[in-house]
C-alpha positions as semicolon CSV with decimal commas, in nm:
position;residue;x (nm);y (nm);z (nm)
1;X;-0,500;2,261;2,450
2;X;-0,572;2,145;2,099
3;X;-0,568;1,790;2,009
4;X;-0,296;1,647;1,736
5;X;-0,454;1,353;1,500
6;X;-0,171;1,231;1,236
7;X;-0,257;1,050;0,963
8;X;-0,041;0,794;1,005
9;X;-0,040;0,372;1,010
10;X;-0,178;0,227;1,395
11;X;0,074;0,082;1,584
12;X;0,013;-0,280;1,772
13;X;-0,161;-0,093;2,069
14;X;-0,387;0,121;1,883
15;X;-0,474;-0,183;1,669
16;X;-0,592;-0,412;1,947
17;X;-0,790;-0,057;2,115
18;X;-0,975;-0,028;1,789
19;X;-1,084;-0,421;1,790
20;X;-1,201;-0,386;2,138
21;X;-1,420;-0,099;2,077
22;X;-1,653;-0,268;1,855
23;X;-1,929;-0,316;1,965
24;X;-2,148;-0,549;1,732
25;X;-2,064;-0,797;1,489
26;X;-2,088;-0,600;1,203
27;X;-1,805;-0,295;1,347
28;X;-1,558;-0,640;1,407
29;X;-1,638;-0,760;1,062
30;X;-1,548;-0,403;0,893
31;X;-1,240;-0,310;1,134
32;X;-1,075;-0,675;1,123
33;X;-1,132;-0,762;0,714
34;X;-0,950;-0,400;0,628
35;X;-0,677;-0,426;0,901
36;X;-0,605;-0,828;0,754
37;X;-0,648;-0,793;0,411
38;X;-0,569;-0,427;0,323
39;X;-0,866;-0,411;0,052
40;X;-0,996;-0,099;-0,052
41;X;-1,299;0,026;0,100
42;X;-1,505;0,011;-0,236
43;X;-1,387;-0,342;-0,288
44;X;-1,501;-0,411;0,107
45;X;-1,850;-0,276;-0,027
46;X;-1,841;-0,462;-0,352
47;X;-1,749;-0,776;-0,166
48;X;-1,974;-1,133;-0,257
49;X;-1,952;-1,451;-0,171
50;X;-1,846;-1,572;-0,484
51;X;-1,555;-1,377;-0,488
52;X;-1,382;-1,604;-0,204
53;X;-1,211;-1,944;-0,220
54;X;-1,256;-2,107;0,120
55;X;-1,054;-2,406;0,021
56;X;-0,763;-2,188;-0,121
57;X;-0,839;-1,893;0,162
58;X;-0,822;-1,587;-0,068
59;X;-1,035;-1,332;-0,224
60;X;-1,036;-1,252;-0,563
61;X;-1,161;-0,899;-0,628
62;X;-1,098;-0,657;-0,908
63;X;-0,970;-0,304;-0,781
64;X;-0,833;0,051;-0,956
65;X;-0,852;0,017;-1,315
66;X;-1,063;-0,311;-1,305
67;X;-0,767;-0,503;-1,231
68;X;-0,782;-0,880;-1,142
69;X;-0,604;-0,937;-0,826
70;X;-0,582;-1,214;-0,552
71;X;-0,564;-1,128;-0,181
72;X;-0,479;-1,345;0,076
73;X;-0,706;-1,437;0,384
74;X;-0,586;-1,484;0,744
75;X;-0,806;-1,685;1,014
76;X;-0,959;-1,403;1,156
77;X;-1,110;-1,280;0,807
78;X;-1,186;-1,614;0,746
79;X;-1,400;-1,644;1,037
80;X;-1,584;-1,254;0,986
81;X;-1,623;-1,372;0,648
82;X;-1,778;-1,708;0,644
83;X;-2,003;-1,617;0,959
84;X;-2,147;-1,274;0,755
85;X;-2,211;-1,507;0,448
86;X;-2,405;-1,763;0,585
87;X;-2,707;-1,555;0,579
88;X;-2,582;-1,273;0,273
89;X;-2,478;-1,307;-0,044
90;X;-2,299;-1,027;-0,062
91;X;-2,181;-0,712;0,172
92;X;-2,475;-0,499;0,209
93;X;-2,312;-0,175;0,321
94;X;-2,204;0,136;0,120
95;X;-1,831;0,261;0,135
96;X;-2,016;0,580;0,327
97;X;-2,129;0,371;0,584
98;X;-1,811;0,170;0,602
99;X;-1,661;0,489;0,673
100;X;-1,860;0,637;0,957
101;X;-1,831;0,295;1,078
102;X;-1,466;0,311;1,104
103;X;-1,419;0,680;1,227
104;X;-1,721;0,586;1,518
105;X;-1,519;0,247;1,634
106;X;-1,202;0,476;1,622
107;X;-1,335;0,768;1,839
108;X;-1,505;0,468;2,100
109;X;-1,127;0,384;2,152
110;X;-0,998;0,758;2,159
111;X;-0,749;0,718;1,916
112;X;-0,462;1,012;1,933
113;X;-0,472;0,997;1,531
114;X;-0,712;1,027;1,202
115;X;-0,842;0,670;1,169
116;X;-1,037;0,553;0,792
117;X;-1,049;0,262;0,601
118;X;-0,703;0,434;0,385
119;X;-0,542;0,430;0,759
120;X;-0,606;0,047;0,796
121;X;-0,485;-0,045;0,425
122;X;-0,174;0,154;0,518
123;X;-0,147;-0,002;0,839
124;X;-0,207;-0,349;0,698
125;X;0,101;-0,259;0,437
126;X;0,309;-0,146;0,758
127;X;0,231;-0,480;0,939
128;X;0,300;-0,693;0,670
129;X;0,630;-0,560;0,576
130;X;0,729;-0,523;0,959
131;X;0,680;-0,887;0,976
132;X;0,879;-1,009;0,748
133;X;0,637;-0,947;0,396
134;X;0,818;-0,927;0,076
135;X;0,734;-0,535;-0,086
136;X;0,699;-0,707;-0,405
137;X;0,430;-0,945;-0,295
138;X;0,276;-0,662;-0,108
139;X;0,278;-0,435;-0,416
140;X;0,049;-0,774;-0,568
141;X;-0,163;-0,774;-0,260
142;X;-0,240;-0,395;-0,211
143;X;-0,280;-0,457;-0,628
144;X;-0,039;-0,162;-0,730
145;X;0,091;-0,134;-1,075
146;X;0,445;0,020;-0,939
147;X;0,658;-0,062;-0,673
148;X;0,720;0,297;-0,570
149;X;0,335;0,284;-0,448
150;X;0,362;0,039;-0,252
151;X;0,704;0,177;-0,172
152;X;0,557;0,497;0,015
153;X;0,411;0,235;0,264
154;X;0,770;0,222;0,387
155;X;0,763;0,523;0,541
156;X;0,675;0,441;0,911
157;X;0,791;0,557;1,229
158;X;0,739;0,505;1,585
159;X;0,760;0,210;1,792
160;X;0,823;0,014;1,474
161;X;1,159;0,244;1,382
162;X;1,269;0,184;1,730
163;X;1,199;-0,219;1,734
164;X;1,343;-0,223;1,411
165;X;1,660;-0,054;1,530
166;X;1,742;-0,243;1,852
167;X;1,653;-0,595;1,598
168;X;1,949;-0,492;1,387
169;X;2,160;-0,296;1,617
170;X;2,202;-0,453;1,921
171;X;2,282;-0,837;1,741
């Protein structure tokens, strides 16, 4: 029987599998910074110290098209963060290695779908919105220049579609 992998966002479950099959400091660094702040994986591997307010928790990084954006920093990227840059200045791994990094902590927790760093943007996206983000803030965030970019983020399904509908259905 042959195996299905979707490219598709994680759901809740899958999320928490992925944390707990890292295995070292660095794997929880890379999986929990792309699942919190949806960054790019080159801007994950272009990533310095200087480029994060700790007093106003947020990163400022410049994406596509060398545009300025800010991105917001939860607790848990907080933490990865300021523990990795006590001793570095800036992120010393390659988006290559960010990426085998990724698809190795995703086969540890025998994921049923593709898993990259593009899968935990897009999850991030799905997250945010699910929990109450405003698209147009999120189209700031993810640093798109139209809304019907971030718009295709939208397009879930799963558990979410079926939380979603008992939420508004069943008031």
């Amino acid at each position: 029987m042959t195996q299905h992998y979707k490219r598709e966002p994680l759901e809740e479950d899958e999320m928490f599998l992925l944390k707990q099959a890292c295995k070292t400091f660095e794997e929880s660094l890379i999986i929990n910074v792309l699942l919190e702040t949806g960054m790019r994986v080159s801007e994950l591997a272009k990533l310095t110290k200087d480029q994060i307010s700790w007093q106003r928790d947020c990163i400022t990084t410049y994406g596509k098209g060398n545009k300025r954006r800010v991105i917001p920093v939860s607790s848990t990227t907080r933490f990865y963060l300021s523990e990795y840059f006590k001793e570095q200045a800036k992120i010393k791994y390659g988006e290559r290695w960010i990426q085998k990094t990724v698809k190795r902590v995703a086969e540890r927790a025998k994921l049923m779908k593709k898993v990259s760093p593009h899968v935990l943007r897009h999850t991030f996206a799905v997250c945010y919105l699910h929990k109450g983000g405003n698209v147009r803030a999120l189209q700031g965030i993810l640093g798109h220049s139209h809304i019907q970019t971030t718009d295709m983020y939208l397009n879930y399904s799963g558990i979410r579609v079926i939380d979603d509908f008992k939420r508004v259905w069943e008031q």
